[in-house]
Structures are given as C-alpha cells and as structure tokens.
Coordinates of C-alpha atoms in Angstrom, one line a residue:
M1 CA -104.7 -244.8 23.0
I2 CA -103.4 -245.0 26.6
R3 CA -100.6 -247.4 27.1
L4 CA -100.4 -248.1 30.8
P5 CA -97.1 -249.3 32.2
R6 CA -97.2 -252.5 34.3
F7 CA -96.5 -252.0 38.0
R8 CA -94.2 -254.5 39.6
P9 CA -93.4 -254.5 43.4
G10 CA -90.0 -253.1 44.2
T11 CA -89.4 -251.0 41.0
A12 CA -90.7 -247.6 42.4
C13 CA -89.1 -244.7 44.1
I14 CA -85.3 -245.0 43.3
A15 CA -85.1 -241.2 42.8
A16 CA -86.7 -240.0 46.0
M17 CA -84.6 -238.4 48.6
I18 CA -82.5 -241.4 49.9
A19 CA -85.1 -243.8 49.1
C20 CA -82.6 -246.0 47.2
T21 CA -80.5 -246.3 50.3
A22 CA -83.3 -247.7 52.6
P23 CA -82.8 -251.3 51.9
A24 CA -79.2 -251.2 53.1
F25 CA -80.2 -249.8 56.5
A26 CA -83.8 -251.0 57.0
A27 CA -84.7 -252.3 60.4
E28 CA -88.0 -252.7 62.1
P29 CA -89.4 -251.0 63.8
R30 CA -88.0 -247.7 62.6
P31 CA -87.2 -245.4 65.5
A32 CA -89.1 -242.1 65.8
F33 CA -87.4 -238.8 65.8
T34 CA -88.6 -235.2 66.3
P35 CA -86.5 -232.4 64.9
P36 CA -85.7 -229.3 67.1
S37 CA -88.2 -226.5 66.9
A38 CA -87.4 -223.3 64.9
A39 CA -87.5 -221.3 68.0
S40 CA -84.5 -223.3 69.4
L41 CA -82.1 -222.1 66.6
P42 CA -78.9 -220.9 68.4
D43 CA -78.0 -217.3 68.2
T44 CA -74.5 -218.0 67.1
E45 CA -72.4 -217.7 64.0
F46 CA -73.3 -221.3 63.1
G47 CA -76.9 -220.5 63.8
K48 CA -76.8 -217.7 61.3
I49 CA -75.8 -220.1 58.5
V50 CA -78.5 -222.5 59.5
R51 CA -81.0 -219.7 59.2
Q52 CA -79.6 -218.9 55.8
G53 CA -80.2 -222.5 54.9
E54 CA -83.8 -222.4 56.2
Q55 CA -84.4 -219.3 54.1
I56 CA -82.9 -220.9 51.0
F57 CA -85.1 -223.9 51.6
L58 CA -88.3 -221.9 51.9
H59 CA -87.6 -219.2 49.2
T60 CA -85.3 -221.0 46.8
P61 CA -85.8 -218.9 43.6
Q62 CA -85.2 -215.7 45.6
K63 CA -82.3 -216.9 47.7
A64 CA -80.5 -219.2 45.1
G65 CA -81.9 -217.9 41.9
K66 CA -78.7 -218.4 39.9
F67 CA -79.2 -222.1 40.3
V68 CA -83.0 -222.4 39.9
G69 CA -84.9 -222.6 36.5
N70 CA -88.5 -222.8 37.8
D71 CA -90.5 -221.3 40.7
L72 CA -90.5 -224.3 42.9
T73 CA -88.9 -224.2 46.4
C74 CA -87.3 -227.1 48.3
A75 CA -90.4 -226.9 50.6
S76 CA -92.6 -227.7 47.5
C77 CA -91.8 -231.4 47.9
H78 CA -90.4 -231.4 51.5
L79 CA -93.2 -229.9 53.3
D80 CA -93.1 -227.8 56.5
A81 CA -89.6 -226.5 55.8
G82 CA -88.3 -230.1 55.5
R83 CA -89.8 -231.3 58.8
R84 CA -92.8 -233.2 57.9
P85 CA -92.6 -237.0 58.0
D86 CA -93.5 -238.9 54.9
S87 CA -92.5 -235.9 52.8
A88 CA -88.9 -236.8 52.5
P89 CA -87.9 -234.8 55.6
M90 CA -84.4 -233.4 55.8
W91 CA -83.6 -234.7 59.3
A92 CA -84.1 -238.3 58.0
A93 CA -82.1 -237.8 54.9
Y94 CA -79.0 -236.2 56.5
V95 CA -78.2 -239.3 58.6
L96 CA -78.1 -241.7 55.6
Y97 CA -75.3 -239.9 53.6
P98 CA -72.9 -240.7 52.0
A99 CA -74.8 -243.4 50.2
Y100 CA -74.8 -245.4 47.0
R101 CA -77.5 -244.3 44.5
A102 CA -78.7 -246.4 41.7
K103 CA -79.7 -243.3 39.8
N104 CA -76.1 -242.4 39.1
E105 CA -74.5 -245.7 40.1
H106 CA -71.9 -244.5 42.6
V107 CA -71.6 -243.3 46.2
N108 CA -73.0 -239.8 46.5
T109 CA -72.1 -237.3 49.2
L110 CA -74.9 -235.2 50.6
A111 CA -73.6 -232.2 48.6
E112 CA -73.9 -234.2 45.3
R113 CA -77.4 -235.3 46.2
L114 CA -78.4 -231.6 46.7
Q115 CA -76.7 -230.8 43.4
G116 CA -79.1 -233.3 41.8
C117 CA -82.1 -231.5 43.4
F118 CA -81.1 -228.3 41.7
R119 CA -80.5 -229.9 38.4
F120 CA -83.7 -232.0 38.2
S121 CA -86.4 -230.8 40.7
M122 CA -85.5 -227.2 40.3
N123 CA -84.8 -227.6 36.6
G124 CA -81.7 -225.5 37.1
K125 CA -77.9 -226.1 37.4
A126 CA -75.8 -227.6 40.2
P127 CA -74.0 -225.3 42.5
A128 CA -70.3 -226.1 43.2
A129 CA -69.9 -228.5 46.1
D130 CA -68.3 -225.8 48.1
D131 CA -70.8 -223.1 47.2
P132 CA -72.2 -221.2 50.2
T133 CA -75.7 -222.2 49.1
L134 CA -74.9 -225.9 49.7
T135 CA -73.0 -225.2 52.9
A136 CA -76.1 -223.4 54.2
L137 CA -78.5 -226.1 53.2
Q138 CA -76.3 -228.9 54.6
S139 CA -75.9 -226.9 57.9
Y140 CA -79.7 -226.6 58.1
M141 CA -80.1 -230.3 57.5
F142 CA -77.5 -231.1 60.1
W143 CA -79.3 -228.9 62.6
L144 CA -82.6 -230.6 61.9
A145 CA -81.0 -233.9 62.5
S146 CA -79.4 -232.9 65.8
K147 CA -79.2 -236.0 68.1
A148 CA -80.7 -238.3 65.4
P149 CA -79.0 -241.6 65.2
T150 CA -76.6 -241.9 62.2
G151 CA -77.1 -244.5 59.5
V152 CA -80.6 -245.4 60.7
V153 CA -83.8 -245.3 58.7
L154 CA -86.1 -243.2 60.8
E155 CA -89.9 -243.4 60.9
G156 CA -91.3 -241.0 58.2
Q157 CA -88.1 -241.1 56.1
G158 CA -88.6 -240.5 52.4
Y159 CA -92.0 -240.8 50.8
R160 CA -94.5 -243.4 51.8
K161 CA -94.4 -246.6 49.8
L162 CA -97.8 -247.6 48.8
P163 CA -98.7 -251.2 47.9
A164 CA -99.3 -251.8 44.2
P165 CA -102.7 -250.5 43.1
A166 CA -105.6 -252.9 43.0
Q167 CA -106.4 -251.7 39.5
K168 CA -103.9 -250.3 37.0
A169 CA -103.4 -246.6 37.5
D170 CA -105.9 -244.8 35.2
Y171 CA -105.7 -241.5 33.4
V172 CA -109.4 -240.9 33.3
R173 CA -110.1 -241.7 37.0
G174 CA -107.0 -239.6 37.8
S175 CA -108.3 -236.6 36.0
E176 CA -111.6 -236.8 38.0
V177 CA -109.7 -237.0 41.3
Y178 CA -107.5 -234.1 40.2
A179 CA -110.5 -232.0 39.2
Q180 CA -112.2 -232.6 42.5
Y181 CA -109.3 -232.3 44.9
C182 CA -106.3 -230.7 43.2
A183 CA -107.2 -228.2 40.6
V184 CA -108.5 -225.6 43.1
C185 CA -104.9 -225.1 44.3
H186 CA -102.7 -226.2 41.4
G187 CA -104.9 -225.0 38.5
A188 CA -106.9 -226.9 36.0
E189 CA -103.8 -227.2 33.7
G190 CA -101.4 -228.0 36.5
Q191 CA -99.9 -224.5 36.2
G192 CA -99.9 -223.7 40.0
Q193 CA -101.1 -220.5 41.6
K194 CA -99.6 -217.2 42.5
N195 CA -100.4 -214.4 44.9
G196 CA -99.0 -211.5 43.0
K197 CA -95.4 -212.5 42.3
H198 CA -95.4 -215.0 45.1
W199 CA -96.0 -218.7 44.2
V200 CA -98.5 -220.2 46.7
F201 CA -98.9 -223.6 45.0
P202 CA -96.4 -225.1 42.6
A203 CA -96.9 -226.1 39.0
L204 CA -97.3 -229.9 38.7
W205 CA -96.5 -230.1 35.0
G206 CA -95.5 -227.9 32.1
A207 CA -92.6 -225.6 31.5
D208 CA -92.7 -224.2 35.1
S209 CA -92.5 -227.5 36.9
F210 CA -89.8 -230.1 37.7
N211 CA -88.2 -231.8 34.8
W212 CA -88.2 -235.4 33.6
G213 CA -85.2 -236.2 35.6
A214 CA -86.7 -235.4 39.0
G215 CA -87.8 -238.1 41.4
M216 CA -91.3 -236.8 41.6
H217 CA -91.9 -237.7 37.9
Q218 CA -91.9 -241.3 39.1
I219 CA -95.5 -242.5 39.8
G220 CA -94.6 -244.3 43.0
N221 CA -93.0 -241.3 44.6
A222 CA -95.8 -239.0 43.5
A223 CA -98.5 -241.5 44.8
G224 CA -96.8 -241.9 48.2
F225 CA -96.4 -238.1 48.6
I226 CA -100.0 -237.4 47.6
K227 CA -101.5 -240.2 49.9
A228 CA -99.6 -238.9 52.9
N229 CA -99.9 -235.2 52.4
M230 CA -102.6 -234.2 50.0
P231 CA -105.0 -232.4 49.7
L232 CA -103.1 -229.9 51.9
G233 CA -104.5 -229.9 55.4
Q234 CA -106.7 -233.1 54.6
A235 CA -103.9 -235.7 54.3
G236 CA -105.2 -239.3 54.1
M237 CA -108.5 -238.3 52.4
L238 CA -107.7 -240.1 49.2
S239 CA -107.7 -243.9 48.9
D240 CA -104.5 -245.6 47.8
Q241 CA -106.2 -246.2 44.4
E242 CA -107.0 -242.5 44.1
A243 CA -103.5 -241.5 45.0
W244 CA -102.1 -243.9 42.2
D245 CA -104.6 -242.6 39.7
V246 CA -104.0 -239.0 40.3
A247 CA -100.2 -239.5 40.4
Y248 CA -100.5 -241.2 37.0
F249 CA -102.6 -238.3 35.7
M250 CA -100.2 -235.7 36.9
N251 CA -97.2 -237.4 35.5
A252 CA -98.8 -238.2 32.1
H253 CA -98.3 -234.6 31.0
E254 CA -95.3 -233.0 29.4
R255 CA -92.6 -231.2 31.5
P256 CA -89.2 -229.9 30.9
Q257 CA -86.8 -232.4 29.2
D258 CA -84.4 -234.6 31.2
P259 CA -81.0 -232.8 31.2
R260 CA -79.4 -236.1 30.5
Y261 CA -81.3 -236.5 27.3
K262 CA -79.1 -237.9 24.4
D263 CA -80.0 -238.8 20.8
S264 CA -83.7 -239.6 21.2
V265 CA -86.5 -240.2 23.7
A266 CA -86.2 -243.9 23.1
T267 CA -82.5 -243.9 23.9
T268 CA -83.0 -241.7 27.0
R269 CA -85.8 -243.9 28.3
E270 CA -83.7 -247.1 27.8
K271 CA -80.7 -245.5 29.8
Y272 CA -82.5 -243.6 32.5
H273 CA -86.2 -244.4 32.6
D274 CA -86.4 -248.2 31.9
S275 CA -88.9 -248.7 34.7
D276 CA -92.6 -249.4 35.0
D277 CA -92.6 -246.4 37.4
S278 CA -91.8 -243.8 34.7
L279 CA -94.0 -242.5 31.9
Y280 CA -91.2 -240.9 30.0
G281 CA -91.1 -242.4 26.5
I282 CA -94.6 -243.9 26.9
E283 CA -97.5 -242.9 24.6
V284 CA -100.5 -241.5 26.4
N285 CA -103.5 -240.1 24.6
G286 CA -101.6 -240.3 21.3
H287 CA -98.6 -238.3 22.6
L288 CA -95.2 -239.8 23.2
L289 CA -94.1 -238.2 26.6
G290 CA -90.8 -236.5 26.3
S291 CA -91.1 -235.8 22.6
D292 CA -92.3 -232.3 23.0
A293 CA -90.7 -231.5 26.3
P294 CA -89.4 -227.9 26.8
P295 CA -85.6 -227.7 27.0
P296 CA -84.2 -228.0 30.5
G297 CA -83.1 -224.9 32.3
G298 CA -86.2 -222.9 32.4
K299 CA -85.6 -219.3 33.4
L300 CA -81.9 -219.8 33.5
L301 CA -82.0 -220.7 29.8
Q302 CA -84.1 -217.7 29.0
T303 CA -81.8 -215.4 30.9
A304 CA -78.8 -216.7 29.1
A305 CA -80.5 -216.2 25.8
K306 CA -81.2 -212.5 26.3
P307 CA -78.9 -210.2 24.5
A308 CA -76.4 -208.3 26.6
G309 CA -77.3 -204.7 27.4

C-alpha cells in the first residue's frame, strides 16, 4: 500500500541551497544578475584559487575525494558549473550568507553550509572550515557573484517553487514519466550512467546517490529542479503535475541513511523529517523508507573498512 503524504503550501524546500533564507530577504521583483564568463577569470594568484574551486565543483570526487562518499559532483545539482538559474546557482547563494537555517536551527556561515553539502549531498564528511577545499569553493562562489548586490534574493535563486499539485503526487504516474523521460540517462533503476570510469549522469537513488539528509530528497526541491531543468536540454517539457509525480517516484526509493540517524527510523523522522515534503519513514509499496538504507559514508566507509596493507 502506498501512503501518500499530504502537501501543504509552505512546507517544502527548507534544505535547498539558501531556500530557507528567502523569506527574510524576499522582495519583488527580484533583480536579474548575470555571472562573469569563464573566459574572464583573472590570471592572478586569486584567479588560480578560483580555478581550483571551479575544478572541485566540476570534478568533486577526483579533486576532493577524501570528503566524498559517492560519485556525484557539485554540478550534479547545480548545473552549468553553478551558473544556471533555478538550479540553486552559486552566485545567488553567496550573497545570502551568513544566514539562519531551520535545518540546524542556527546561523550558518557559507563554510558551514558547504560542509553540509559534503556530509549530505555527497554522502561524505565535512572538510574543516579552513580546509583549502572550502577556501577554493568559496573563492569560486565569490567570483561568480562579482558585482551582485549583497543580501538580495536574485532572480533564479535556489530551486523553482512549484504550486501544490492539482492531484496528490503518484508513484505509478511518476514511474511512467520516469520511464519515458529519465531512464535513458539515469538508468531504469536510478543507477546513473558512466562512460568508462567517468560518470556522465548521476545516480538518483541507491547506494551511489545522495543520502536521506540531502535537500534533494525533499519532494518540493526535486520537483522544482526537474520542472526547470529536466529532461536535460529540454527544460520545461514536463507539466507541473508530471514534475511532482516523477519527483515522488524518485524519492520513494531507498538511499543511504541520514547521518543524523539515532535510535530508529521513527525517531529520526520525528526529529529531522517531520514534513509532508519528506518520504523518510513513510511506507511505500510495503517498504518503510529508511529502514533498509545503506549506511552513510559510501566509498569513504568502504575505504576505512579495508585492512591496512
């Protein structure tokens, strides 16, 4: 039996990049902003660090592997190297930190926000706040936001916020949308796609994907991202209802455990997922989501378990 959560306006998207800060700054109309082109990167010592940040962003497992437990990159969810509007672009995020986040109930610096990305979206571990990896990423974000107004919600910030679906999001309808539009790139089982050792399309669920603590596990975030950006190269093809349905289908599958897990799925849901936007701890097709989740850490956990020598 599928138990559908009820959708209520205003409960979605607290874990997307700076989405939870938007109400504090929201103003209409939102100003537009265009980040500088890659070709305009300065040939200076600062520019070298910015380039390092760009490469970490694009090739995260290769450039920051000691912090990454899956094969996703930052650009898996923040498209076009963090430039694309409605894909949580980095230029729009940079100007809104420090900020209070409901997810951890305190004011976060940008470094702490990025630490969370590594812990949840990358299913890995957080670099130290002063680690060169975070310095490079923040330098890249600062450069992308050059000349953007500080403390202003810009057009295209975060993920698109869709109106509540006309019909409750549906697993079966979502599976049909997925088979028609998504499986060719992401695989019939959501496993992603490689070209040799290089990942071309990320895993959407399973052991190689983001864990239950990541913002993309929330149906509203996923639906907004899908509507604005997918299918790749054909953005806007899906209706709002199709985006909600396929987001539900994607997130109605098991993925690595929330690293904040404590005691039980029920306890963890009550503390961290008590929202109509999360399927963690909800029974879908006879399976309690989160009850059979692989442990968090992915490849980092596997590496740590290998005997020395």
